[in-house]
mmCIF file of C-alpha atoms in Angstrom:
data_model
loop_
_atom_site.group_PDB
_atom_site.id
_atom_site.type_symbol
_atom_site.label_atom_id
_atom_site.label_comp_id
_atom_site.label_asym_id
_atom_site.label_seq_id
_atom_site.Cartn_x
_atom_site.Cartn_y
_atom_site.Cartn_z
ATOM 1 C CA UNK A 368 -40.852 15.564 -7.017
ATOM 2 C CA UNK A 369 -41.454 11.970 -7.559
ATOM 3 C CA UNK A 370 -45.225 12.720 -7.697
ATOM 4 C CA UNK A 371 -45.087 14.908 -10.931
ATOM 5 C CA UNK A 372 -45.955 12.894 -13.887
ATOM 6 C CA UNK A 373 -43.644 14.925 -16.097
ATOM 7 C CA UNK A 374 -44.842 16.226 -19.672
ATOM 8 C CA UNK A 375 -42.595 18.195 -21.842
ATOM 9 C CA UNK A 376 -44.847 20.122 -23.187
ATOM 10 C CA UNK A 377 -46.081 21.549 -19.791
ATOM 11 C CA UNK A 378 -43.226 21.292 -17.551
ATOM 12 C CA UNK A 379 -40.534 22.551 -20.001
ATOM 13 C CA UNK A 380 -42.777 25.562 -21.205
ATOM 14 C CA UNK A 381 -42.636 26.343 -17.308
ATOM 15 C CA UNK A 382 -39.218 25.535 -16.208
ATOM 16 C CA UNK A 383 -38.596 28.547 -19.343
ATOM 17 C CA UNK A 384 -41.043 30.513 -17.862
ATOM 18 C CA UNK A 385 -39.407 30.997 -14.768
ATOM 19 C CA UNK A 386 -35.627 31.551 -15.946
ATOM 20 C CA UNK A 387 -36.924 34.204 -18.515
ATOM 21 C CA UNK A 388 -38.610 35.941 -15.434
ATOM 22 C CA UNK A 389 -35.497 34.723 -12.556
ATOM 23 C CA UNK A 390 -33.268 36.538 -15.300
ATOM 24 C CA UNK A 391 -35.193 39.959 -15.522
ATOM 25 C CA UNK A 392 -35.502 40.392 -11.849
ATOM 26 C CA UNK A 393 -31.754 39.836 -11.284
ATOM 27 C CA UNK A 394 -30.924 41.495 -13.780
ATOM 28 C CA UNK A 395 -33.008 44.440 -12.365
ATOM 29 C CA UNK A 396 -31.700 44.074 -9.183
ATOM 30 C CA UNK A 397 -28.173 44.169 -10.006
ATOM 31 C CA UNK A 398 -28.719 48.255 -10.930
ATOM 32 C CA UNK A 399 -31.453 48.389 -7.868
ATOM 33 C CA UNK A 400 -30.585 51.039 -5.316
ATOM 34 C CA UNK A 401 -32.765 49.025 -2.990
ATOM 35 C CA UNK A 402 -30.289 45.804 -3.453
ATOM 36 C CA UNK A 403 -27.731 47.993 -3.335
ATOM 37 C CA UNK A 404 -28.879 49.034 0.729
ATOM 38 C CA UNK A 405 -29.340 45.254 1.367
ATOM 39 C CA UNK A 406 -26.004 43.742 -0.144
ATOM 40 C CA UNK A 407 -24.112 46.886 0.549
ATOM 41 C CA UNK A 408 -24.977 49.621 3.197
ATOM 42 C CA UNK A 409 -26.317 46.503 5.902
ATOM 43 C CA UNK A 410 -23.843 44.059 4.863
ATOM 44 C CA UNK A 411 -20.691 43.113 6.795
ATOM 45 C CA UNK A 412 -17.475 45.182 5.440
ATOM 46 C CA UNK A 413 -16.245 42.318 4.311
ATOM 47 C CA UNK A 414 -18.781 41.911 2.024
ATOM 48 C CA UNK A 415 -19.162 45.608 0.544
ATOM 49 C CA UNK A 416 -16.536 47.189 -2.816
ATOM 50 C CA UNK A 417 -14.218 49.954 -1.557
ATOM 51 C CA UNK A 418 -15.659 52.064 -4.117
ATOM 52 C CA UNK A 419 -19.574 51.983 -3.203
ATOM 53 C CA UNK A 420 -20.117 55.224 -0.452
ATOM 54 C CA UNK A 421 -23.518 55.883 0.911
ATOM 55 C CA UNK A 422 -24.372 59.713 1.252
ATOM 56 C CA UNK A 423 -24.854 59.226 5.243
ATOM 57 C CA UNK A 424 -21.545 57.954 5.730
ATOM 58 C CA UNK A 425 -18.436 59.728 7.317
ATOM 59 C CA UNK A 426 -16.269 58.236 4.615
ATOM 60 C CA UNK A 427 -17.381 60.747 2.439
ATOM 61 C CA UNK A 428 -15.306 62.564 0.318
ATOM 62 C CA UNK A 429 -16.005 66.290 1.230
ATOM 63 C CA UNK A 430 -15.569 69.426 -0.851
ATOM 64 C CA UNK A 431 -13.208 70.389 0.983
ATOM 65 C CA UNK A 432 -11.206 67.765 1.213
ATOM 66 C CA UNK A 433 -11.662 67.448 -2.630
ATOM 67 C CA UNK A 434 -10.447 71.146 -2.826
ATOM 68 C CA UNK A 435 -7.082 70.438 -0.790
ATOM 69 C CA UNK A 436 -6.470 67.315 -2.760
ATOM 70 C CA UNK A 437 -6.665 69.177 -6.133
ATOM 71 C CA UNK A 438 -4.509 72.198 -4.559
ATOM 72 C CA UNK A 439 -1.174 69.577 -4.047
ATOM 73 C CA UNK A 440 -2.191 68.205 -7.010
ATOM 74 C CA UNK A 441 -1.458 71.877 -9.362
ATOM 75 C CA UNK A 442 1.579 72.683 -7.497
ATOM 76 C CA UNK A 443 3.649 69.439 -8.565
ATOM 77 C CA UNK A 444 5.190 69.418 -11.743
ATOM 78 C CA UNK A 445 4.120 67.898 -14.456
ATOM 79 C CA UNK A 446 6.173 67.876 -17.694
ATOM 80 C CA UNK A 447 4.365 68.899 -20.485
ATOM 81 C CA UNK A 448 5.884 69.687 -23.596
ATOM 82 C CA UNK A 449 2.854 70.980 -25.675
ATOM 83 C CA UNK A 450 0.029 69.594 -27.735
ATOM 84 C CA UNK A 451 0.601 66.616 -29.841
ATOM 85 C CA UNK A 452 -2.730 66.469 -32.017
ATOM 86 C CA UNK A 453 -2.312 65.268 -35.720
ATOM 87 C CA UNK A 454 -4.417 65.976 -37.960
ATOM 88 C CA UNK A 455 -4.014 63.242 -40.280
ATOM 89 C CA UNK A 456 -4.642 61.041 -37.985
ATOM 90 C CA UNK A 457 -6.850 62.558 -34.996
ATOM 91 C CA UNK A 458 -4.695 61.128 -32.441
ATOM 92 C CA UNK A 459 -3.298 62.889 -29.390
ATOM 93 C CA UNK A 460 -0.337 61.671 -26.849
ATOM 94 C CA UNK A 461 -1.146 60.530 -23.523
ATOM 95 C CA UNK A 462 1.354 58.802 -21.766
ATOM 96 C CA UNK A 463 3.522 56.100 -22.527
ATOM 97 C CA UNK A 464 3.137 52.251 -21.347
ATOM 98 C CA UNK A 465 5.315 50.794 -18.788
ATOM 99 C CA UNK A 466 7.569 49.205 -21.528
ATOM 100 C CA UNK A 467 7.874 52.724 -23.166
ATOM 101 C CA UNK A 468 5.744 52.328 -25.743
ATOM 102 C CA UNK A 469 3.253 55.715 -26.764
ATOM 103 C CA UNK A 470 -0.177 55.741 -25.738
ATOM 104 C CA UNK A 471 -2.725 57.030 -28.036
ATOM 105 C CA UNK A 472 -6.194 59.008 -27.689
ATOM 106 C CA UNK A 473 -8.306 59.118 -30.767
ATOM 107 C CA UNK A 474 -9.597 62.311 -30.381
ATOM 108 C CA UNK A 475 -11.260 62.273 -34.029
ATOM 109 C CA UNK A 476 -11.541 60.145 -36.765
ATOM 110 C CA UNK A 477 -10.716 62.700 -39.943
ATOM 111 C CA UNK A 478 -13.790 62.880 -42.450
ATOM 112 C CA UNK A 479 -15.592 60.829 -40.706
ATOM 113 C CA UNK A 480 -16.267 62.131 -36.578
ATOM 114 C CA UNK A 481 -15.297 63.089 -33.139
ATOM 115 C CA UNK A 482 -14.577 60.398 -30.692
ATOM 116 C CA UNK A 483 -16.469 59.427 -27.535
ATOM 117 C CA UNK A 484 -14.567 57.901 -24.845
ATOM 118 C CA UNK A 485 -14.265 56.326 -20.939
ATOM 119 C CA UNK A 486 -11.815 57.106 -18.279
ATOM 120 C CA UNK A 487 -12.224 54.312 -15.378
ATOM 121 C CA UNK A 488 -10.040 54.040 -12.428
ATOM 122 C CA UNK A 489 -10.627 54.802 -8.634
ATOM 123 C CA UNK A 490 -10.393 57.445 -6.870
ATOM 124 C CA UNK A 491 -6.882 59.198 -7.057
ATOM 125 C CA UNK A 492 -5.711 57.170 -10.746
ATOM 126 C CA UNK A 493 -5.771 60.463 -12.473
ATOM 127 C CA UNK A 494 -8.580 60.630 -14.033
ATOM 128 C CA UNK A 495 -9.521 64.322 -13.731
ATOM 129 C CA UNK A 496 -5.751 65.022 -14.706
ATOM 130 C CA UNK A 497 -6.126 62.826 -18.127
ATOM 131 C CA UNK A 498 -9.462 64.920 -18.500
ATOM 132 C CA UNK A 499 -7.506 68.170 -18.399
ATOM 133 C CA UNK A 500 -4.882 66.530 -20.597
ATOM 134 C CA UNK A 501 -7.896 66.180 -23.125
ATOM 135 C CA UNK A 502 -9.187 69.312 -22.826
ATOM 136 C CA UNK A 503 -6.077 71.187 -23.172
ATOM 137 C CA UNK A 504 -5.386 69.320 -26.523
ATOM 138 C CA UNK A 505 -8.937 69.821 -28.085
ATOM 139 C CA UNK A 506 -8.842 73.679 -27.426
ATOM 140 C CA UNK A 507 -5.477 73.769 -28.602
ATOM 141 C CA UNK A 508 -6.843 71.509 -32.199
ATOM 142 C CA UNK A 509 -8.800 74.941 -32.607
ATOM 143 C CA UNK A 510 -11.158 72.179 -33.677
ATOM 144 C CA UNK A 511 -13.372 71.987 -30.672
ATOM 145 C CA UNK A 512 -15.580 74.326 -28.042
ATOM 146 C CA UNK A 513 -15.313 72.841 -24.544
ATOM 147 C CA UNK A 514 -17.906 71.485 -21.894
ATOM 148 C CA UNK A 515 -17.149 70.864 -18.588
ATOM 149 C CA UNK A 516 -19.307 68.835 -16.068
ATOM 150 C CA UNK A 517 -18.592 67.295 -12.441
ATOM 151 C CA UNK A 518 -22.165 66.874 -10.612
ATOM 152 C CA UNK A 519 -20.503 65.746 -7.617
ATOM 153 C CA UNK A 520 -19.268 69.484 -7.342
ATOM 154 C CA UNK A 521 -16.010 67.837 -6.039
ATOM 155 C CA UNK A 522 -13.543 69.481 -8.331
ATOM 156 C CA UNK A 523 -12.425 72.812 -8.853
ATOM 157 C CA UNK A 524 -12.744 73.763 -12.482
ATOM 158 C CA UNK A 525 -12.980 77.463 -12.184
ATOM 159 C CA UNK A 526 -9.762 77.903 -14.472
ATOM 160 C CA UNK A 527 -12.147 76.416 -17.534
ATOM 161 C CA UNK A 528 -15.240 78.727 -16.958
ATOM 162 C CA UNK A 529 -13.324 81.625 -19.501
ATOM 163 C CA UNK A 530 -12.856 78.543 -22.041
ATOM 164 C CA UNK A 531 -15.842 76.476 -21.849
ATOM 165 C CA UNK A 532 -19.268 77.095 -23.220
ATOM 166 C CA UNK A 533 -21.118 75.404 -20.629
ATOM 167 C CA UNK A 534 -20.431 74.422 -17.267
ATOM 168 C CA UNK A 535 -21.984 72.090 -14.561
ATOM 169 C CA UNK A 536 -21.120 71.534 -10.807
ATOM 170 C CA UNK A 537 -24.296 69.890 -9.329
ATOM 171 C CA UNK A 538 -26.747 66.823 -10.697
ATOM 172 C CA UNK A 539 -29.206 69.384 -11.559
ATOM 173 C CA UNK A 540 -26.808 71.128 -13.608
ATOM 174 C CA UNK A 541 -24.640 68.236 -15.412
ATOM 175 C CA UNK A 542 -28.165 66.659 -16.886
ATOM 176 C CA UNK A 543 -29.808 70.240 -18.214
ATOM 177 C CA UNK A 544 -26.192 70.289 -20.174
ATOM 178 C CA UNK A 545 -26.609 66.551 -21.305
ATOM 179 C CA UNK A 546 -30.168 67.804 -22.333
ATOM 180 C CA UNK A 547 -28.851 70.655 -24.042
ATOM 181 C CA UNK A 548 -26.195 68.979 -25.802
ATOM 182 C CA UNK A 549 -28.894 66.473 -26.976
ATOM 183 C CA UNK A 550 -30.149 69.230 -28.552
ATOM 184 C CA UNK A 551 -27.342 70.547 -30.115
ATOM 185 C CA UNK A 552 -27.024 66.912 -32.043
ATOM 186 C CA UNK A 553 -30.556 67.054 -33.352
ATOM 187 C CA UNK A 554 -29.878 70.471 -34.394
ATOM 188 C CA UNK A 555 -27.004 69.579 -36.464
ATOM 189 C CA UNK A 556 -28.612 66.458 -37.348
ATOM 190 C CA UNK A 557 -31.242 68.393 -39.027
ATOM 191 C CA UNK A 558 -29.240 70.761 -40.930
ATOM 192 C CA UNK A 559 -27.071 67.831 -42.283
ATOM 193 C CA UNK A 560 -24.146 67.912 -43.872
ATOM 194 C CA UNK A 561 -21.886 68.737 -40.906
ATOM 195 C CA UNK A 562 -17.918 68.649 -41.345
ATOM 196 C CA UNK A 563 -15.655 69.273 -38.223
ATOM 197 C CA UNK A 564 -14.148 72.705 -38.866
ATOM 198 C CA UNK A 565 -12.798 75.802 -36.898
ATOM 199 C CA UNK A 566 -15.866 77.480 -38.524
ATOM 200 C CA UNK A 567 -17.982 74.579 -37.018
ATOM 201 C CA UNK A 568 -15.927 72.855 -34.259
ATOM 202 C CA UNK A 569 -17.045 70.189 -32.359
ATOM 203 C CA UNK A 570 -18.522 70.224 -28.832
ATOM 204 C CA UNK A 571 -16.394 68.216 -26.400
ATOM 205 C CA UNK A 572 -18.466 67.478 -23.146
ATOM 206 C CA UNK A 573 -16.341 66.038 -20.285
ATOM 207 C CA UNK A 574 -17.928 64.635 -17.504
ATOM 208 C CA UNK A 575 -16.876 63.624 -14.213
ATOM 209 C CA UNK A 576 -18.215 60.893 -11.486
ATOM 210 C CA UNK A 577 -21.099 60.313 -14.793
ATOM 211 C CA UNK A 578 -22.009 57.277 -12.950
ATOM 212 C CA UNK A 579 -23.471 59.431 -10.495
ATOM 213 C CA UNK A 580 -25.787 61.134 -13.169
ATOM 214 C CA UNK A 581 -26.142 57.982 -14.351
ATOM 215 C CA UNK A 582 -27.535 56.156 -11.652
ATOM 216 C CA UNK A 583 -29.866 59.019 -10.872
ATOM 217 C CA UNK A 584 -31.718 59.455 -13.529
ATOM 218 C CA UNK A 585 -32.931 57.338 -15.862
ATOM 219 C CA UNK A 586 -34.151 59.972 -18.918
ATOM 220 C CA UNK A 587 -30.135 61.341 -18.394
ATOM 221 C CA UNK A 588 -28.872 57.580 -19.064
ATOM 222 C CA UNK A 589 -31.303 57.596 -22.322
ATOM 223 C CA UNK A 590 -30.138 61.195 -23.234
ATOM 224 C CA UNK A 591 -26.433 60.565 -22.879
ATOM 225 C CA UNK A 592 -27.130 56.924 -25.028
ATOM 226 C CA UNK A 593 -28.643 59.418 -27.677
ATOM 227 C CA UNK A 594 -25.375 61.583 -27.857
ATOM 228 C CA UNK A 595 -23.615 58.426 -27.585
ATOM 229 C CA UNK A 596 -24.840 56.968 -30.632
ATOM 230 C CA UNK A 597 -25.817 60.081 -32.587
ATOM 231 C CA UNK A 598 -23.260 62.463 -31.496
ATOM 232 C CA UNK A 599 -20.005 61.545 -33.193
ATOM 233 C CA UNK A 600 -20.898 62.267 -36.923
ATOM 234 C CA UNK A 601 -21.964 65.740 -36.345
ATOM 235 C CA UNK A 602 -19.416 67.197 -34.284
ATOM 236 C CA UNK A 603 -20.269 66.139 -30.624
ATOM 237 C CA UNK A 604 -17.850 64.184 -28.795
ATOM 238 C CA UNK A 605 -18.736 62.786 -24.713
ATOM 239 C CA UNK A 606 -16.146 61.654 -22.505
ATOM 240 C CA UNK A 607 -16.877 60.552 -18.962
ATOM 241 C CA UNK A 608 -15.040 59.267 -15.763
ATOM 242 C CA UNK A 609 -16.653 56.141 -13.942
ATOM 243 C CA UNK A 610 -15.103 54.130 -10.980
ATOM 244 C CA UNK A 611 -14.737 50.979 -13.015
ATOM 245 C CA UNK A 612 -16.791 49.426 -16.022
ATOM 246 C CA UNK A 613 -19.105 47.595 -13.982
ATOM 247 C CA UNK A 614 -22.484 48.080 -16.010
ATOM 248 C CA UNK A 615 -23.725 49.607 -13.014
ATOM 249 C CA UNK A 616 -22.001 52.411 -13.573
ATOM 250 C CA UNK A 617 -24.017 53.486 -16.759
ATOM 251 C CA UNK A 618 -27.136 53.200 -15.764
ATOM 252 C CA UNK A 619 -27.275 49.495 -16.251
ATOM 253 C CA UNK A 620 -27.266 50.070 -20.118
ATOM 254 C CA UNK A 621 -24.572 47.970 -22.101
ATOM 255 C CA UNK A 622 -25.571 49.845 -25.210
ATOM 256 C CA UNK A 623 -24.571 53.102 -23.412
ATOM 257 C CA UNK A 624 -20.908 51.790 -21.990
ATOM 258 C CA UNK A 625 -20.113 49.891 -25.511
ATOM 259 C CA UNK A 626 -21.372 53.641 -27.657
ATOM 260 C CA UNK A 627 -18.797 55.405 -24.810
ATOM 261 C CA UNK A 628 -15.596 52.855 -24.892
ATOM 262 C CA UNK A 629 -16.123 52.088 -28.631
ATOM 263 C CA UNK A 630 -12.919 54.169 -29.246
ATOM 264 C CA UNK A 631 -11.495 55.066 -26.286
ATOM 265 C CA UNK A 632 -10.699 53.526 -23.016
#
């Protein structure tokens, strides 16, 4: 405006000013369930991500749906040999590359952890089949107890409930186990001295859809950043599907998806 007399040390101080406070509230927004509605559920399709599915639409993924998909799913074959953890190294075998090459999962780091990790993909990439992949291999380590959680209720895990030591199928559910595996952590924090053992195995929580958890609650975002960061030297290992690795997905936290992927993706 060519009726400003400019002065630095006004004008610049506010020009600062209102990119510091410009970068909070879009930064805020870009997790905001209300932006969401506006960019998303009103906009034209064009406009909206395949993945993003509002609760009142017809799109939805049902249970039962969900059900019948994981039915075809168990009755193809799937060639697996048997478990391939090592010990000296903590690795496990996933699948190979498209060039052949061996594709590793560090389930542990020996004498010094458990591994976290992040399975992203959309929906039908086999994520819930690498999860089962996982768990089979840590029960089989004798090195781990198992935790299974799916809020969205979607999948049919009933053929873990006589292996795992806790189990979640709702929201409700899948955040009183992150809450209770919190616990577990400062348990073993306090005691000190913990070494991965069949005496003391680890606690391997899987969770599916997390973003959804996520997303939802706030104090479940800060409680799974606390396992995150805390968990791994004392036994307690969290491994969770998302759609993709948008920040979005985890709450909005970057501290949470960089503690999750730090070995594993």
């Amino acid at each position: 405006d060519p009726q400003v007399n400019y002065d630095p040390r006004i004008h610049n101080w506010r020009l600062e000013f209102n990119i510091r406070s410009y970068r909070e509230l879009l930064s805020a927004a870009e997790t905001s369930e209300a932006a969401l509605r506006i960019f998303g559920d009103q906009a034209p399709r064009i406009r909206r991500p395949a993945e993003v599915i509002f609760p009142d639409e017809k799109s939805s993924w049902s249970l039962d749906e969900a059900k019948r998909s994981y039915s075809t799913l168990i009755q193809r074959k799937i060639e697996y040999q048997e478990p391939t953890f090592d010990a000296t190294t903590g690795l496990i075998r996933v699948g190979e590359y498209a060039d052949g090459a061996i594709c590793h999962w560090q389930l542990l780091r020996p004498g010094e952890g458990v591994c976290h990790g992040v399975i992203a993909g959309g929906r039908r990439t086999g994520k819930t089949n690498m999860l089962q992949l996982l768990r089979v291999e840590a029960l089989s380590s004798g090195l781990f107890c198992l935790v299974v959680s799916d809020p969205t209720g979607q999948h049919d895990f009933s053929v873990w409930q006589g292996s795992a030591y806790g189990y979640a199928d709702n929201t409700e559910s899948a955040i009183r186990l992150l809450h209770a595996t919190a616990q577990i952590v400062k348990g073993r924090q306090e005691i000190g001295n913990y070494e991965l053992s069949a005496a003391t195995p680890g606690v391997l929580v899987t969770m599916e859809n997390a973003h959804t958890v996520f997303s939802y609650s706030s104090s479940a975002a800060d409680v799974a950043e606390f396992i995150a960061d805390n968990g791994e030297s004392v036994g307690v290992s969290l491994i969770v599907t998302v759609p993709d690795l948008n920040i979005a997905r985890f709450g909005g936290r970057s501290s949470l998806r960089a503690a999750l992927q730090r070995y594993n993706t």
